[in-house]
Amino acid sequence: MTVRVRRVYDPPEPEDGVRVLVDRLWPRGLSKDAARVDEWPKELTPSTELRRWYHASEGSYDEFSSRYEAELAEPEAAQLLHTLRNLVRMGSVTLVTAVRSPEQSHASVLARLLEG
């Protein structure tokens, strides 16, 4: 049972297990066949306001993480997070994202919460 974070543009690997796209929008220039995405829970992504705030470099990654975790505590997101935790219990899950720096993104926050 592992949770990995990878860029959706990287070729799928056998050890990816269930591939979950954790972006609100479909990645540019990538076909659905090439992405090999199994799940796409759009409601788990950060709100538009939070994304804009973070990408405008107005706050730190730690502050972004705290605000995103608060959003994930809302009922709909919490239910989706619970569903993902169940997937992790059954085997490997790879969170895929189009962001250039997955280790400083919402995907790494999700991975930490799913592993904890």
Coordinates of C-alpha atoms in Angstrom, one line a residue:
M1 CA 0.0 0.0 0.0
T2 CA 1.8 3.1 -1.3
V3 CA 0.9 6.6 -2.4
R4 CA 3.0 8.1 -5.1
V5 CA 2.8 11.6 -6.6
R6 CA 3.9 11.9 -10.3
R7 CA 3.4 14.3 -13.2
V8 CA 0.6 13.2 -15.4
Y9 CA 2.8 13.8 -18.4
D10 CA 5.3 11.1 -17.3
P11 CA 4.6 7.7 -18.9
P12 CA 2.5 5.4 -16.8
E13 CA 4.4 2.7 -14.9
P14 CA 3.2 -0.8 -13.8
E15 CA 3.8 0.1 -10.1
D16 CA 1.4 3.1 -10.4
G17 CA -1.6 1.0 -9.4
V18 CA -4.7 3.2 -9.5
R19 CA -4.0 6.5 -11.2
V20 CA -5.9 9.4 -9.8
L21 CA -5.9 12.8 -11.5
V22 CA -6.0 15.4 -8.8
D23 CA -6.4 18.5 -11.0
R24 CA -9.6 20.3 -11.7
L25 CA -8.9 20.8 -15.4
W26 CA -7.8 18.1 -17.8
P27 CA -4.0 18.5 -18.6
R28 CA -3.3 20.3 -21.9
G29 CA -2.2 18.4 -24.9
L30 CA -2.7 15.0 -23.2
S31 CA -5.1 12.4 -24.5
K32 CA -7.2 10.3 -22.1
D33 CA -5.6 7.1 -23.5
A34 CA -2.0 8.4 -22.9
A35 CA -2.9 9.6 -19.4
R36 CA -4.4 6.3 -18.3
V37 CA -6.3 7.9 -15.5
D38 CA -8.6 5.6 -13.4
E39 CA -10.3 8.2 -11.2
W40 CA -10.8 12.0 -11.4
P41 CA -12.3 13.4 -8.3
K42 CA -12.4 17.1 -9.3
E43 CA -14.0 18.1 -6.0
L44 CA -10.8 17.2 -4.1
T45 CA -8.8 19.9 -5.8
P46 CA -8.2 23.2 -4.1
S47 CA -10.8 26.0 -4.6
T48 CA -10.2 28.5 -7.4
E49 CA -9.6 31.2 -4.8
L50 CA -7.0 29.1 -2.9
R51 CA -5.2 28.1 -6.2
R52 CA -5.1 31.8 -7.3
W53 CA -3.8 32.9 -4.0
Y54 CA -1.0 30.3 -3.9
H55 CA 0.0 30.8 -7.6
A56 CA 0.2 34.5 -7.1
S57 CA 3.0 33.9 -4.6
E58 CA 1.0 35.6 -1.8
G59 CA 1.7 32.9 0.7
S60 CA 4.0 30.1 1.8
Y61 CA 3.5 26.4 1.0
D62 CA 2.9 25.7 4.7
E63 CA 0.0 28.3 4.7
F64 CA -1.3 26.8 1.5
S65 CA -1.2 23.3 3.0
S66 CA -3.1 24.5 6.1
R67 CA -5.8 26.2 4.0
Y68 CA -6.1 23.3 1.7
E69 CA -6.5 20.8 4.6
A70 CA -9.3 23.0 5.9
E71 CA -11.1 22.8 2.6
L72 CA -10.6 19.0 2.6
A73 CA -12.4 18.9 6.0
E74 CA -15.6 20.1 4.3
P75 CA -18.2 17.3 4.0
E76 CA -18.0 16.6 0.2
A77 CA -14.2 16.7 0.1
A78 CA -14.0 14.6 3.3
Q79 CA -16.1 11.9 1.7
L80 CA -14.0 11.8 -1.4
L81 CA -10.8 11.7 0.7
H82 CA -12.3 8.7 2.6
T83 CA -13.0 7.0 -0.8
L84 CA -9.3 7.5 -1.8
R85 CA -8.1 6.1 1.6
N86 CA -10.1 3.0 0.8
L87 CA -8.3 2.7 -2.5
V88 CA -5.0 3.1 -0.8
R89 CA -5.9 0.2 1.7
M90 CA -6.5 -2.0 -1.4
G91 CA -3.1 -1.3 -3.1
S92 CA -0.9 1.3 -4.7
V93 CA -2.3 4.7 -5.7
T94 CA -0.6 7.3 -7.8
L95 CA -1.8 10.8 -7.6
V96 CA -1.1 12.5 -11.0
T97 CA -1.0 16.2 -11.6
A98 CA 0.1 18.6 -14.4
V99 CA 1.9 21.0 -12.0
R100 CA 5.6 21.4 -12.6
S101 CA 6.5 20.9 -9.0
P102 CA 4.4 18.2 -7.5
E103 CA 6.3 18.2 -4.2
Q104 CA 5.1 21.8 -3.6
S105 CA 1.5 21.3 -4.6
H106 CA -1.9 20.1 -3.5
A107 CA -0.9 16.6 -4.6
S108 CA 1.8 16.2 -2.0
V109 CA -0.7 17.5 0.7
L110 CA -3.2 14.8 -0.4
A111 CA -0.5 12.1 -0.4
R112 CA 0.5 13.0 3.1
L113 CA -3.1 12.9 4.3
L114 CA -3.6 9.5 2.6
E115 CA -0.5 8.0 4.1
G116 CA -1.2 9.3 7.6

